PDB file of C-alpha atoms in Angstrom:
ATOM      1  CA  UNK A   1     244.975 168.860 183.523  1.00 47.00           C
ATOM      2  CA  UNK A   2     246.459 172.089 184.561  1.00 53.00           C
ATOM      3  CA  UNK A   3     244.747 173.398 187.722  1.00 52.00           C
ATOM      4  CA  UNK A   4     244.078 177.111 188.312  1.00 53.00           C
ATOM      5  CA  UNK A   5     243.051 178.587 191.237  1.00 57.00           C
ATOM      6  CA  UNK A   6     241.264 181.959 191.421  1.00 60.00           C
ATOM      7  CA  UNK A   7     240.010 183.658 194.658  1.00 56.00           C
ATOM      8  CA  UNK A   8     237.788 186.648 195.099  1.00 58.00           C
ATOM      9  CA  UNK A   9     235.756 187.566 198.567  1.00 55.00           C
ATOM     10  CA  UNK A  10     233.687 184.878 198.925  1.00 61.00           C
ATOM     11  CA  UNK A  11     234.300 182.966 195.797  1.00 74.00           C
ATOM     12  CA  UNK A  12     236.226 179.876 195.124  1.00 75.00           C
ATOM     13  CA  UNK A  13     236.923 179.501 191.195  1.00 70.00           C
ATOM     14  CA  UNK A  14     238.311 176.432 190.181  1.00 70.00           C
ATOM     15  CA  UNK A  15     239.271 176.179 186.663  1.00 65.00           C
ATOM     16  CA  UNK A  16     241.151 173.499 184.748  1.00 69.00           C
ATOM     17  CA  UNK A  17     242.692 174.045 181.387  1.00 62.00           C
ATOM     18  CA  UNK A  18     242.646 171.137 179.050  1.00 58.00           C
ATOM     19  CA  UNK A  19     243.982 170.712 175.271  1.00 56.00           C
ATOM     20  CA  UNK A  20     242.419 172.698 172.742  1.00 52.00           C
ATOM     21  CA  UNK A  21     239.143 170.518 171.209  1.00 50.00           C
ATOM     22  CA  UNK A  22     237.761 170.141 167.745  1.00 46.00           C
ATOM     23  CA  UNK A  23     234.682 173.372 167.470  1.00 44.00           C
ATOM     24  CA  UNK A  24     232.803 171.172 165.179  1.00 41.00           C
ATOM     25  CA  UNK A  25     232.331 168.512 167.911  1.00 41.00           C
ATOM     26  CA  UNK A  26     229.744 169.976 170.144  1.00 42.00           C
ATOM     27  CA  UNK A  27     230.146 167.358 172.729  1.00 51.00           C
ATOM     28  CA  UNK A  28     233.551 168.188 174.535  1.00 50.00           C
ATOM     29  CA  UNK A  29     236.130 165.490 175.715  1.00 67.00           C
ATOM     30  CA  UNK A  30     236.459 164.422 178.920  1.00 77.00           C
ATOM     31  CA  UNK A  31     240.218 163.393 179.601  1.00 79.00           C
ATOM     32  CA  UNK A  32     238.687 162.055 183.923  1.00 81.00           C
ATOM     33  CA  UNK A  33     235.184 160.201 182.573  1.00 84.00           C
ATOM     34  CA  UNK A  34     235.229 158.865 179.252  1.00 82.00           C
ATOM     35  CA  UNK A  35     232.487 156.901 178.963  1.00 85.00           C
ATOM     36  CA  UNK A  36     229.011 158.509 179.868  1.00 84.00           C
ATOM     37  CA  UNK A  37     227.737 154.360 179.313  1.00 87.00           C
ATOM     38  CA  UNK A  38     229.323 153.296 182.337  1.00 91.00           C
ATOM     39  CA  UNK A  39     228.990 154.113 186.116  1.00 94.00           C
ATOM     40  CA  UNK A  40     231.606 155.790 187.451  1.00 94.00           C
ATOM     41  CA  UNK A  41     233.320 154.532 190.439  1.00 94.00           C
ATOM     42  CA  UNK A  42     234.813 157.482 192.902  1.00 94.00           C
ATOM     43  CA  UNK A  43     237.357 156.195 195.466  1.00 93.00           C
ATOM     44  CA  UNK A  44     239.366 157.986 198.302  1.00 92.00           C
ATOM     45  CA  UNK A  45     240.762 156.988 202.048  1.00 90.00           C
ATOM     46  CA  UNK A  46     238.893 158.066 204.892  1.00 85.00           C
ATOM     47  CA  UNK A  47     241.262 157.481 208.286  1.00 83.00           C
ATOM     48  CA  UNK A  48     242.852 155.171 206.530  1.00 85.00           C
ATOM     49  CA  UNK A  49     240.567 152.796 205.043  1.00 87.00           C
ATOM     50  CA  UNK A  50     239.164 153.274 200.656  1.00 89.00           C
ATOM     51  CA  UNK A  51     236.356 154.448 200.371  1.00 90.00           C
ATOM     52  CA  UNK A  52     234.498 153.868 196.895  1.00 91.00           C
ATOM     53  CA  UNK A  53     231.231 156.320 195.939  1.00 93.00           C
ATOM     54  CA  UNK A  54     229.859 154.899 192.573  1.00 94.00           C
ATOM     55  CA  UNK A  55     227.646 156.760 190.515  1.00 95.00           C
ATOM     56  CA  UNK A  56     225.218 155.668 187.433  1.00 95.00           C
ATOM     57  CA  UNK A  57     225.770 157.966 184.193  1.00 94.00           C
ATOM     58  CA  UNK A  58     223.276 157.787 180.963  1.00 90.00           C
ATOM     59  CA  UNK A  59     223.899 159.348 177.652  1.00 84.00           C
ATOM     60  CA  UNK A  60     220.590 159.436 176.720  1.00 87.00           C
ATOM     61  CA  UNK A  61     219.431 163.162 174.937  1.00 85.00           C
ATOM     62  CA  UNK A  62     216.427 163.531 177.720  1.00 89.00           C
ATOM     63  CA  UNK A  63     218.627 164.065 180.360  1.00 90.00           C
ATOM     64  CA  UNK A  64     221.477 165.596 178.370  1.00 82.00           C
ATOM     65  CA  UNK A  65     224.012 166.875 179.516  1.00 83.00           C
ATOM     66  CA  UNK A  66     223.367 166.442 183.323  1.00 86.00           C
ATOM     67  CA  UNK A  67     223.068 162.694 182.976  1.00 90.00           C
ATOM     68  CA  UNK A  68     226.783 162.483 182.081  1.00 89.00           C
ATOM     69  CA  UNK A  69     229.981 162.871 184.923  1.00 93.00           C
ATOM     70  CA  UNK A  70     232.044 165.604 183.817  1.00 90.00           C
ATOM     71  CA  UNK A  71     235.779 166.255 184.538  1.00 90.00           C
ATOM     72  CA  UNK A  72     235.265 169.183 187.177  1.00 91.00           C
ATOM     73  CA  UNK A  73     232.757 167.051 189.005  1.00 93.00           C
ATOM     74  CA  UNK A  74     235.859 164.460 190.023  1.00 93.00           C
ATOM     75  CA  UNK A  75     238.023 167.708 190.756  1.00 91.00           C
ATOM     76  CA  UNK A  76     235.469 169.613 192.903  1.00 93.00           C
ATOM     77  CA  UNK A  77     235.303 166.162 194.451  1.00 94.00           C
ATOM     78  CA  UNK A  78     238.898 166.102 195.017  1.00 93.00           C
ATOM     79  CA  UNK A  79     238.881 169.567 196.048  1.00 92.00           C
ATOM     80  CA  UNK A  80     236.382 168.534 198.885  1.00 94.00           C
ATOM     81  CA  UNK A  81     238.251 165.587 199.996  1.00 93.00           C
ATOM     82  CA  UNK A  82     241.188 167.094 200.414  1.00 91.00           C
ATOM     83  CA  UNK A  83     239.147 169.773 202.365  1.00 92.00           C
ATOM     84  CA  UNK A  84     238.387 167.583 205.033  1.00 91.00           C
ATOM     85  CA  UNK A  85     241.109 165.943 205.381  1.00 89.00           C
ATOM     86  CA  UNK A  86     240.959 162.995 203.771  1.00 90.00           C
ATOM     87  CA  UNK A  87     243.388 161.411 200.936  1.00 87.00           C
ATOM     88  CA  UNK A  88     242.123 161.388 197.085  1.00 83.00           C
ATOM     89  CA  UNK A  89     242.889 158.229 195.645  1.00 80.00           C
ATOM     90  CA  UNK A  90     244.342 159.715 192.531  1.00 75.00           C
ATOM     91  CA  UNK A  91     247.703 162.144 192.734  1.00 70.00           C
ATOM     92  CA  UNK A  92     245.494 164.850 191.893  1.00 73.00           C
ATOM     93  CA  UNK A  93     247.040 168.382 193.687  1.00 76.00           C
ATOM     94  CA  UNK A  94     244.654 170.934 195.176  1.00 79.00           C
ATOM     95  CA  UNK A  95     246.641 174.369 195.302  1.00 78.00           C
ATOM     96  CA  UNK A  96     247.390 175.200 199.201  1.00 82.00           C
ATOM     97  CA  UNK A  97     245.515 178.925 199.089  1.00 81.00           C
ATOM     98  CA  UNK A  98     242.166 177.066 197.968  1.00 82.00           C
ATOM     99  CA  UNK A  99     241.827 175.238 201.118  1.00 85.00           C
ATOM    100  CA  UNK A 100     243.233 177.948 203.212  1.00 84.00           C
ATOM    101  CA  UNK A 101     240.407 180.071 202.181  1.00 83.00           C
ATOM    102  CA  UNK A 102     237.922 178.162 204.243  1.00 85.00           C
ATOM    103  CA  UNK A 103     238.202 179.296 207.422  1.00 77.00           C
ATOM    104  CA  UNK A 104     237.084 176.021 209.114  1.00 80.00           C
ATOM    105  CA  UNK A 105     235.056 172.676 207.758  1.00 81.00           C
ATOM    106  CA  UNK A 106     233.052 172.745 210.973  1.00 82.00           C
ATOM    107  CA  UNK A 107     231.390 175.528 209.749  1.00 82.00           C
ATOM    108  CA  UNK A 108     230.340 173.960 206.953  1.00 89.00           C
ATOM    109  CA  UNK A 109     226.952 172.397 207.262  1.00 92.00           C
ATOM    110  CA  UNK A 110     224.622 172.754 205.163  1.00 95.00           C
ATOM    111  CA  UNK A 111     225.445 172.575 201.013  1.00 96.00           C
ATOM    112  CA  UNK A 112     223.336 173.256 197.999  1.00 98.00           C
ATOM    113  CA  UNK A 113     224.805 171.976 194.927  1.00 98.00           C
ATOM    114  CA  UNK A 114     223.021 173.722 191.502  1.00 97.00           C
ATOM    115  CA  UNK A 115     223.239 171.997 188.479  1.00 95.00           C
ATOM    116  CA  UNK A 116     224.138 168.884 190.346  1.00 96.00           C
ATOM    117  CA  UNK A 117     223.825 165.924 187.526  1.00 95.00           C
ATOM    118  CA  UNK A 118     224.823 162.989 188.518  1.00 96.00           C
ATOM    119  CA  UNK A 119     225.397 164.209 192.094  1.00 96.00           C
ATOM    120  CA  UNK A 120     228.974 162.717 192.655  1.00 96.00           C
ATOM    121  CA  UNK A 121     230.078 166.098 193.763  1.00 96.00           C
ATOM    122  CA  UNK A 122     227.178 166.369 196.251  1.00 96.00           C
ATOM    123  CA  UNK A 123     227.334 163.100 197.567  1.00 95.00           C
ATOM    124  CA  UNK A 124     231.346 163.093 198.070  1.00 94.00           C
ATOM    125  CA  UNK A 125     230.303 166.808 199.991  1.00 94.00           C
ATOM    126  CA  UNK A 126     227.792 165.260 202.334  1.00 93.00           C
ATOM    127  CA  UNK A 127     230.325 161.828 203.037  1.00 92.00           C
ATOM    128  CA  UNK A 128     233.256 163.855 203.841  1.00 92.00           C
ATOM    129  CA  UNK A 129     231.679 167.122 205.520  1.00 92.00           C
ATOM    130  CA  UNK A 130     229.211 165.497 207.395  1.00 90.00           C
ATOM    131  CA  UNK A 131     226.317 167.942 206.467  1.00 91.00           C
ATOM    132  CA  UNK A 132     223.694 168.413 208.630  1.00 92.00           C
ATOM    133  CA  UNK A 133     221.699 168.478 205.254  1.00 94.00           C
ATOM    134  CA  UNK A 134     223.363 168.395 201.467  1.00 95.00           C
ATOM    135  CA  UNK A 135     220.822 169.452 198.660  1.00 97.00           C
ATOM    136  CA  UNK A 136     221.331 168.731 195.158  1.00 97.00           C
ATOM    137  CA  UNK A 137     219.465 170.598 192.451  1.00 98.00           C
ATOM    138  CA  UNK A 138     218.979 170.394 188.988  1.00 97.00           C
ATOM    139  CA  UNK A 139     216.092 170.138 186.481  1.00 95.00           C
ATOM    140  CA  UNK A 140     213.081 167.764 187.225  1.00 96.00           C
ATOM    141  CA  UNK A 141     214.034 165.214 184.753  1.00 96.00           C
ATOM    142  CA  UNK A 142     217.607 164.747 185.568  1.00 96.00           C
ATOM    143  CA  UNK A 143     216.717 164.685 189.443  1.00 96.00           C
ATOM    144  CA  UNK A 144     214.107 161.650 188.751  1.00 95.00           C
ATOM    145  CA  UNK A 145     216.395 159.718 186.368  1.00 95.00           C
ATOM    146  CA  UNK A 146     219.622 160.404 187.383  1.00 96.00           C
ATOM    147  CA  UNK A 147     220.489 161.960 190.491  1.00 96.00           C
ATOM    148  CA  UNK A 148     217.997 160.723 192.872  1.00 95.00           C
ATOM    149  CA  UNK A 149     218.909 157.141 191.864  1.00 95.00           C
ATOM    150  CA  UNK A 150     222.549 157.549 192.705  1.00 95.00           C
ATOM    151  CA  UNK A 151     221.540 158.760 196.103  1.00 94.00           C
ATOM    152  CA  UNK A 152     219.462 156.066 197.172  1.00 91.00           C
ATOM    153  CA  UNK A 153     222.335 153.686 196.129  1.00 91.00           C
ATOM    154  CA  UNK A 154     225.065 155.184 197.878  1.00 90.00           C
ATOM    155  CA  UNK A 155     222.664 155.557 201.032  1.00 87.00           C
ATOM    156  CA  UNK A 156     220.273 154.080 203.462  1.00 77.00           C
ATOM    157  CA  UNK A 157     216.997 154.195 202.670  1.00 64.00           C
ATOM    158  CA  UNK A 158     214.468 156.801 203.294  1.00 53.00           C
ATOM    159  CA  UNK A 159     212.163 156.562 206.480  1.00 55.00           C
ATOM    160  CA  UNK A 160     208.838 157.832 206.845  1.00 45.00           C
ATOM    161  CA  UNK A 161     208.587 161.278 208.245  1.00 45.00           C
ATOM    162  CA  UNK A 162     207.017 161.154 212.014  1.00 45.00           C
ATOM    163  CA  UNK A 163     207.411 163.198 215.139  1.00 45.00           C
ATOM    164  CA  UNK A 164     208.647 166.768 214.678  1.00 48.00           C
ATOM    165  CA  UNK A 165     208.024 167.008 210.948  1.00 45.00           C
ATOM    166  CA  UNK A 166     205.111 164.947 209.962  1.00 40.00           C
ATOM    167  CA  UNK A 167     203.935 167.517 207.019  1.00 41.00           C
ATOM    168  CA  UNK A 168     207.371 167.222 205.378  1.00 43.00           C
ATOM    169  CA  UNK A 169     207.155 164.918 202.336  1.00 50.00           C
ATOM    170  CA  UNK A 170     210.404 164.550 201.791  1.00 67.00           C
ATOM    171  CA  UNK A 171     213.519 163.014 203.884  1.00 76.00           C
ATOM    172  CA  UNK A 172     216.949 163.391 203.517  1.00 86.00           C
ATOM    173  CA  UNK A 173     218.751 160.164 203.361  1.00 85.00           C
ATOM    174  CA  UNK A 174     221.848 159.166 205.624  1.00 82.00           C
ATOM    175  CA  UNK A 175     224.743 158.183 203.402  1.00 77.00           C
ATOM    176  CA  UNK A 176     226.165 154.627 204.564  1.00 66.00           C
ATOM    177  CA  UNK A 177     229.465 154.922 202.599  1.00 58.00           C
ATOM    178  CA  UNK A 178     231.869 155.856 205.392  1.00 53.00           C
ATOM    179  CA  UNK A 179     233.122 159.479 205.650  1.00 59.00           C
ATOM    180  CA  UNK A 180     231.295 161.256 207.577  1.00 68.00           C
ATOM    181  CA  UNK A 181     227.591 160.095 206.228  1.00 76.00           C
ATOM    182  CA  UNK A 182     226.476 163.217 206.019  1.00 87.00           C
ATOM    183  CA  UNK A 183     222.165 163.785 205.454  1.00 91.00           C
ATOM    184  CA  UNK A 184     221.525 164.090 201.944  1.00 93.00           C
ATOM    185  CA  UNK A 185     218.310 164.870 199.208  1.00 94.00           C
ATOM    186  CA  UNK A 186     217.813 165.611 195.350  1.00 96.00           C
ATOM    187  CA  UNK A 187     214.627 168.063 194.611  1.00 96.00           C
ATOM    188  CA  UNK A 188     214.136 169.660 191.536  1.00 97.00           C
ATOM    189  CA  UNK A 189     215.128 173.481 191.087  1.00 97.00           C
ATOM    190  CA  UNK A 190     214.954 175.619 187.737  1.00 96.00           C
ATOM    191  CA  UNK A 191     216.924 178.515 188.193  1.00 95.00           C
ATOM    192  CA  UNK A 192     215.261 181.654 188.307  1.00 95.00           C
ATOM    193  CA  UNK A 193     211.996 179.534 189.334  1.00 97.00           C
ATOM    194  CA  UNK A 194     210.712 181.363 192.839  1.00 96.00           C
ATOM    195  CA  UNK A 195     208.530 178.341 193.507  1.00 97.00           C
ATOM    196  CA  UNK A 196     211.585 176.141 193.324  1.00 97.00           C
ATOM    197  CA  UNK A 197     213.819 178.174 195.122  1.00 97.00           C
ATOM    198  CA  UNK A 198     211.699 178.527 198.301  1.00 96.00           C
ATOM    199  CA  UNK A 199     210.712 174.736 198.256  1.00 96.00           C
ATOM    200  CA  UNK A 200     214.730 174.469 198.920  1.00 96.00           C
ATOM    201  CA  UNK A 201     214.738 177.234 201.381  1.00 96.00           C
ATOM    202  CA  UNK A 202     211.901 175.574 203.014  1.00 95.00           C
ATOM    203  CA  UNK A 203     213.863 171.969 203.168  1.00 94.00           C
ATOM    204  CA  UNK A 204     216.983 173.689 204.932  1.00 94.00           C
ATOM    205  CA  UNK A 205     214.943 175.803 207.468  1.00 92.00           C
ATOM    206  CA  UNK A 206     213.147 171.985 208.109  1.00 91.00           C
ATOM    207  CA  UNK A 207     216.016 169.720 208.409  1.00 90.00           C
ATOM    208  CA  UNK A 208     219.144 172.004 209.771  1.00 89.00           C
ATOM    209  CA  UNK A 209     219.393 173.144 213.362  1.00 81.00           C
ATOM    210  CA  UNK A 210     218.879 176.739 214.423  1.00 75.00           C
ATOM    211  CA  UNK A 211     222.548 178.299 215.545  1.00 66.00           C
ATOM    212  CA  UNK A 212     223.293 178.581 219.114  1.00 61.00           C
ATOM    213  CA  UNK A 213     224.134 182.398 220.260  1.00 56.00           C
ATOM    214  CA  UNK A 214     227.669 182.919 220.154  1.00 53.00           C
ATOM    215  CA  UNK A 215     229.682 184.482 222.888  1.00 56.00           C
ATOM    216  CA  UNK A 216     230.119 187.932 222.335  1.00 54.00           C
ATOM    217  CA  UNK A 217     233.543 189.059 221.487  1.00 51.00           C
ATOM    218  CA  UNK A 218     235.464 191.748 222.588  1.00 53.00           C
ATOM    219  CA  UNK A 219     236.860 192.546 219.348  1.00 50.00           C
ATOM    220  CA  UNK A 220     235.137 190.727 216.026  1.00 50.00           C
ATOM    221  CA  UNK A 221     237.319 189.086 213.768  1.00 54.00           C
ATOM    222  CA  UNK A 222     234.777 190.568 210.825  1.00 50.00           C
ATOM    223  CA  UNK A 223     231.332 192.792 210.827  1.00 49.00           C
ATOM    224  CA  UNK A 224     230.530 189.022 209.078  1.00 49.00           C
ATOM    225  CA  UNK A 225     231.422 186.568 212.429  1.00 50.00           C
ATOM    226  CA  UNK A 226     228.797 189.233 214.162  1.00 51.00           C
ATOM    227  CA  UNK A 227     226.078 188.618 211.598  1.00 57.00           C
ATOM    228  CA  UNK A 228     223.148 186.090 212.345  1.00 64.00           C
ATOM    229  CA  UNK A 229     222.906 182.877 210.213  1.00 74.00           C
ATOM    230  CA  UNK A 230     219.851 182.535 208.024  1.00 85.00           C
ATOM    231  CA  UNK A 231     219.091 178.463 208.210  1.00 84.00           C
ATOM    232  CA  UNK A 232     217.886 178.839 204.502  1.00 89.00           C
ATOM    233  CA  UNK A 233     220.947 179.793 203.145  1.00 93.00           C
ATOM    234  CA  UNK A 234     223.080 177.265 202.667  1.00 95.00           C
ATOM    235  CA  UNK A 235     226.806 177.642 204.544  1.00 94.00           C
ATOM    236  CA  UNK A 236     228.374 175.930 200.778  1.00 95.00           C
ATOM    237  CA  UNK A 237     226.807 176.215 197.263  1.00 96.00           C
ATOM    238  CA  UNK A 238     228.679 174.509 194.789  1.00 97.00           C
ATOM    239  CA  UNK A 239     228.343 175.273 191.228  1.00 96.00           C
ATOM    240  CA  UNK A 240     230.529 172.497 188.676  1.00 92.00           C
ATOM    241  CA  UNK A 241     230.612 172.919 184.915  1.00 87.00           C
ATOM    242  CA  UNK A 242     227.317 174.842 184.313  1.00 86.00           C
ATOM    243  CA  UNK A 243     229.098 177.304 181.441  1.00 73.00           C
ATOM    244  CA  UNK A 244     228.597 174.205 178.692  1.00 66.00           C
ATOM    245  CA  UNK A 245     226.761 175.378 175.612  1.00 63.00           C
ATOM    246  CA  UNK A 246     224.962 171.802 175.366  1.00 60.00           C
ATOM    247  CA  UNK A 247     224.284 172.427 172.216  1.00 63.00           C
ATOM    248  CA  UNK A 248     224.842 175.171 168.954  1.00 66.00           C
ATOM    249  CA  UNK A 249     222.453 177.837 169.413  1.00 71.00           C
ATOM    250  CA  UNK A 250     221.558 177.326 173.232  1.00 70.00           C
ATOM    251  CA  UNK A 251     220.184 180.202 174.857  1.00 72.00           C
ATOM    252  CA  UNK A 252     222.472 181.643 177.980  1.00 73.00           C
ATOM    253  CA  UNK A 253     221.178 180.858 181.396  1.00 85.00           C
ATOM    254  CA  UNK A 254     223.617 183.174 183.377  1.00 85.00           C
ATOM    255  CA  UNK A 255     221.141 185.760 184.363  1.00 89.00           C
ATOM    256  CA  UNK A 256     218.769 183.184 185.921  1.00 93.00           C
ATOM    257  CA  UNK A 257     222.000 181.088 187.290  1.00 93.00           C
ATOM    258  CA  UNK A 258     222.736 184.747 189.211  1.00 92.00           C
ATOM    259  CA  UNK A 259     219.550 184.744 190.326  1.00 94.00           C
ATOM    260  CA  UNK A 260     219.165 181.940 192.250  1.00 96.00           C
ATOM    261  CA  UNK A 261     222.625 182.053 193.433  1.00 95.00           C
ATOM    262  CA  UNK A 262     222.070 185.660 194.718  1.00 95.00           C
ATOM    263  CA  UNK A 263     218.651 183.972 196.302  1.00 96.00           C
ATOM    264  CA  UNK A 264     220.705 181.633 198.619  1.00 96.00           C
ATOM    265  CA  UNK A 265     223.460 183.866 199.427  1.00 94.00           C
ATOM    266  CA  UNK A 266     224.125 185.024 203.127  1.00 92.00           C
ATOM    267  CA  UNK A 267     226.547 186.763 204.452  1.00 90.00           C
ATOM    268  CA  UNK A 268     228.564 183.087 205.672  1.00 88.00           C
ATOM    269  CA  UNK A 269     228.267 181.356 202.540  1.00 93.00           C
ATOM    270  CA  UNK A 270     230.833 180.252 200.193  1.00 92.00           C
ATOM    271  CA  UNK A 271     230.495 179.334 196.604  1.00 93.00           C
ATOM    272  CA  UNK A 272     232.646 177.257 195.109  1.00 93.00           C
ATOM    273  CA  UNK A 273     232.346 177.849 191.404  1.00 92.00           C
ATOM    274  CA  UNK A 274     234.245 174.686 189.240  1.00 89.00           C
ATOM    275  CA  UNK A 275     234.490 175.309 185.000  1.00 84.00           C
ATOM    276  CA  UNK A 276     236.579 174.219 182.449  1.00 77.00           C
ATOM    277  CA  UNK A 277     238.279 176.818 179.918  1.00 70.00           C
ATOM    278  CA  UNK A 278     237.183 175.573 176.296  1.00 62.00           C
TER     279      UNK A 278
END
């Protein structure tokens, strides 16, 4: 794997280049996960102790190709461990000017992963970041089958919503695999959908705290520092792999990807786009 980084304003593009593949074979190579049979065991070293995230992965057509781990998923996970300041298991480098583009991991809590699959990335975000709340999105079926399973077995379980929230039908879980054990959900969200989009919203203005005033300073760092934080949009979205034409013919889904991204965007958040050049 060669590693490219790419900045822009509030982007974070991280590409790996891999050896040329076969264009009859519509299903690409992974070099990281290479068996979509098996689960997929994630380890790194939080404070010194291993840490191991493990994640189930099916091959089956329904839930093609988000029920299958793919390469940028590990290195977005990498990418994230590193981040916080914990060590990757695997001699994997994240470039220096990547991780000096956040401006500080405290920041950092709440995360909406789109396109999410088997939800390594998301759950390796909410372990090491210690979200207040980490939502990962993709299409119904995947979420059911797939990623919502792999939550509930890298977590506690869920408890029945009382007190403050009683209407809410769904809680976030609290991982229990060290790091950080950050507050994490699955829900279903087709992009472009505006019914899907504001059950999100809905889920982060619910479950994340409301910012405390900030001091007022003399001279603002950026018109941005100055700018109040909307609770709905996420501080992180992560986007890994979603450029894959799963198969000949597909239709592009870039327009509606935009969309939603565009939907969730404030003024603080940072998207950390991961695809690999085919």
């Amino acid at each position: 794997f060669n590693v490219i980084e790419s900045l822009t304003n509030k982007v974070l593009y991280i590409m790996a280049a891999t050896p040329e593949e076969s264009s009859t074979v519509n299903r690409p190579r992974n070099f990281l996960c290479t068996d979509a049979t098996k689960p997929y065991e994630y380890c790194y070293y939080s404070y010194g102790k291993p840490v191991s995230i493990v994640v189930d992965q099916t091959p089956e057509d329904e839930t093609w190709p988000g029920g299958a781990l793919w390469d940028i998923g590990v290195l977005l996970s990498h990418f994230l461990v590193a981040l916080a300041g914990f060590q990757p298991s695997k001699s994997i480098t994240t470039p220096p000017r990547l991780l000096a583009a956040v401006p500080s991991i405290k920041a950092l809590q709440s995360v909406l992963e789109l396109g999410c699959g088997v939800g390594l990335t998301g759950i390796v975000a909410a372990a090491v970041l210690g979200t207040e709340l980490t939502i990962l999105t993709d299409l119904d079926v995947v979420v059911e089958k797939v990623t919502n399973p792999n939550i509930e077995n890298n977590s506690s379980p869920a408890t029945t919503a009382t007190g403050k929230h009683p209407q809410q039908r769904q809680v976030p879980y609290r991982l229990t695999k060290a790091g950080k054990r950050g507050r994490i959900m699955a829900m279903p969200l087709c992009w472009g959908n505006s019914h899907d989009e504001q059950a999100v919203m809905d889920c982060f203005q619910t479950w994340t705290k409301e910012e405390k005033p900030r001091r007022k300073q003399k001279q603002p760092k950026s018109s941005v520092a100055t700018l109040p934080k909307d609770r709905r949009q996420p501080d992180v979205i992560i986007i890994g792999d979603v450029a894959y034409q799963h198969y000949p013919g597909a239709p592009s889904h870039f327009d509606e990807l935009l969309s939603t991204v565009l939907t969730f965007l404030g003024p603080h958040t940072i998207v950390i786009f991961g695809t690999r050049m085919r």
